[in-house]
Short mmCIF file of C-alpha atoms in Angstrom, two decimals:
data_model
loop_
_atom_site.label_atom_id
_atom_site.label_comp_id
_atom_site.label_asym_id
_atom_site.label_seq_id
_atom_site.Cartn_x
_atom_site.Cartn_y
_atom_site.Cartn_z
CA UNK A 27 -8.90 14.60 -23.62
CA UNK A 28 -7.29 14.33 -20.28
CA UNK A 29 -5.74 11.54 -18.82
CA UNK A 30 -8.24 11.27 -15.85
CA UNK A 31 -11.28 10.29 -18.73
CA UNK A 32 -9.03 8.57 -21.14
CA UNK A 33 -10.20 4.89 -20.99
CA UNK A 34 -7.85 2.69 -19.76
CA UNK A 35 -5.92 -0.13 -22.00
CA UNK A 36 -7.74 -3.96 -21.26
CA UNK A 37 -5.75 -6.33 -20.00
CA UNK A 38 -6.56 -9.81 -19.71
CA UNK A 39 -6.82 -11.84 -16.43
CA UNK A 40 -3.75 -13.62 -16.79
CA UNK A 41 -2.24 -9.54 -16.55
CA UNK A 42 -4.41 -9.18 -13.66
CA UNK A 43 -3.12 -12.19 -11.68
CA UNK A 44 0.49 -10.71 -12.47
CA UNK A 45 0.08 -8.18 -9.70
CA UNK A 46 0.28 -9.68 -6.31
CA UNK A 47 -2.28 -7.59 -4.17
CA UNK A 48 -2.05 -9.03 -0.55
CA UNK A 49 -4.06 -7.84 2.91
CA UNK A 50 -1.62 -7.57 5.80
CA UNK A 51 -1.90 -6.16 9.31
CA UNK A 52 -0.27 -3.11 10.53
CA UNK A 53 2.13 -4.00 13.15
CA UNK A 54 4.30 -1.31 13.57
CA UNK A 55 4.32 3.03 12.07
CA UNK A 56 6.27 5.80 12.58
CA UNK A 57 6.73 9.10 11.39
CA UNK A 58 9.08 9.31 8.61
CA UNK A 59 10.29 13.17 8.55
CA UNK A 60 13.23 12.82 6.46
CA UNK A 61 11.24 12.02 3.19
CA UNK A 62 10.74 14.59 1.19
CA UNK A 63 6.93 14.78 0.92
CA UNK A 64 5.23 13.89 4.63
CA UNK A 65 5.21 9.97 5.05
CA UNK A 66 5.10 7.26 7.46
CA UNK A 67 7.04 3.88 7.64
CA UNK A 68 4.70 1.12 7.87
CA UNK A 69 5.62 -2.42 8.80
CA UNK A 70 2.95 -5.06 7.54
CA UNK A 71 2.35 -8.73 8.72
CA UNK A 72 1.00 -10.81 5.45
CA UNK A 73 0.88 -13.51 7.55
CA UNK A 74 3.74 -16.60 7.42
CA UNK A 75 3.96 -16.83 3.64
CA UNK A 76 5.10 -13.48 2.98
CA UNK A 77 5.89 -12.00 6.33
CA UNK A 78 6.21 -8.73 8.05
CA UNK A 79 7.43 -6.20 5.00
CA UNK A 80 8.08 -2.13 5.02
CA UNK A 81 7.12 0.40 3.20
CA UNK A 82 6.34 4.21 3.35
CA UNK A 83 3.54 6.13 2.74
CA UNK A 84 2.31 9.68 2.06
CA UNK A 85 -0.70 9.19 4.08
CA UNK A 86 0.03 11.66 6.82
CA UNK A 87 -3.31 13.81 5.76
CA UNK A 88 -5.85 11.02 7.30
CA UNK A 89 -3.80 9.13 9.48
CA UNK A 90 -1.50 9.06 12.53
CA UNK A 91 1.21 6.10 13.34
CA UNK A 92 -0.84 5.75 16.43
CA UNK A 93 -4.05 4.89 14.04
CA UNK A 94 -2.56 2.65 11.61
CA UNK A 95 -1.16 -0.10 14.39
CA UNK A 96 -3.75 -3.01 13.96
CA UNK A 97 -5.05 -1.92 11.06
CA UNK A 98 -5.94 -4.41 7.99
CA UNK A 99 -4.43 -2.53 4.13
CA UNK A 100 -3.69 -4.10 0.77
CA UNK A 101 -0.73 -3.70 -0.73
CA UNK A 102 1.00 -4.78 -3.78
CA UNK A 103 3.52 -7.64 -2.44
CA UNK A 104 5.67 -8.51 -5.73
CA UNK A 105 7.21 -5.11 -6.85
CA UNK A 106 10.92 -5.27 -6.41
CA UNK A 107 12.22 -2.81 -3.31
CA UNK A 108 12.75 0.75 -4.18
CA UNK A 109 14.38 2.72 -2.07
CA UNK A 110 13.10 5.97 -0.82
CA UNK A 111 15.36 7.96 1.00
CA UNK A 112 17.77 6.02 3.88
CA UNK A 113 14.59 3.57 3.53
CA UNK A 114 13.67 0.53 1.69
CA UNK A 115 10.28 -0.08 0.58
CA UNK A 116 9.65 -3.71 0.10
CA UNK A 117 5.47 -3.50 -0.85
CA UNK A 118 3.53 -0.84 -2.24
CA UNK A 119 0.08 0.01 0.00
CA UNK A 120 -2.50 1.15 -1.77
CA UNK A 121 -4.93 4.06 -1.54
CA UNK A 122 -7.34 6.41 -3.12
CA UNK A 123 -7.10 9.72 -3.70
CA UNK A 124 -9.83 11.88 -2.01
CA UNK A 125 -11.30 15.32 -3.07
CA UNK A 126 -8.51 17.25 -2.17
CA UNK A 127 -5.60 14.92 -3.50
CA UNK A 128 -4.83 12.91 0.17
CA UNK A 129 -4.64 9.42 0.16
CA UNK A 130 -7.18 6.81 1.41
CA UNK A 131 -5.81 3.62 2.50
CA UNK A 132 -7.51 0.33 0.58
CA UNK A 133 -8.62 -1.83 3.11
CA UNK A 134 -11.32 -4.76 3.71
CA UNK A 135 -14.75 -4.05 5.30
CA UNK A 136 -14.53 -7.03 7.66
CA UNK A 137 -11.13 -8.48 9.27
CA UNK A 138 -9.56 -11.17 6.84
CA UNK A 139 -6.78 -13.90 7.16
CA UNK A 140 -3.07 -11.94 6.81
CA UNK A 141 -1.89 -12.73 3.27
CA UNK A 142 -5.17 -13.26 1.59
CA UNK A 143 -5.16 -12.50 -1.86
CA UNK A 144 -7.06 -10.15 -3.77
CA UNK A 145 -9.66 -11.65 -6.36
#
């Protein structure tokens, strides 16, 4: 069996609450051509708690730097920073993979509060 239908291991919702999934507000992108796989450096507002924090992404299939200012994405806020090239990544945005293996940015329906916290 693959690892695509394997089911996955339950965790409880004290596991759950472990990962710190935050919606923040795009303030700032740019292309990021020295990574080795296509990327762009995001900076996100999570509002005054957490703050503006960067990160890079390999979402260059579906979106532009241009497209991404303003817009609301979740991200995972309490990962340590990795770095990823001459760049630090402080949160981890997260995405979907579509048909063709490109990522889809996570993102609320309807604007929410910077910083609000994923239940």
């Amino acid at each position: 069996m693959s690892d695509e239908t394997e089911q996955p291991a339950q965790i409880t919702y004290d596991d759950f609450l472990k990962v710190d999934i935050r919606v923040g507000t795009v303030t700032q992108a740019e292309p990021y051509p020295e990574a080795r796989k296509p990327a762009i450096k995001l900076w996100i507002d999570f509002g005054p708690e957490i703050g503006v924090k960067k990160t890079s992404a390999q979402i260059t299939v579906h979106y532009t730097p241009e497209g991404l200012v303003g817009r609301q994405v979740a991200a995972v806020v309490n990962f340590p920073p990795r770095q990823i090239g001459k760049f630090m990544s402080e949160v981890l945005t997260l995405g979907f993979l579509d048909e063709q293996g490109a990522v889809v940015l996570v993102h609320p329906g309807i604007d929410v509060p910077n910083g609000g916290r994923l239940h």
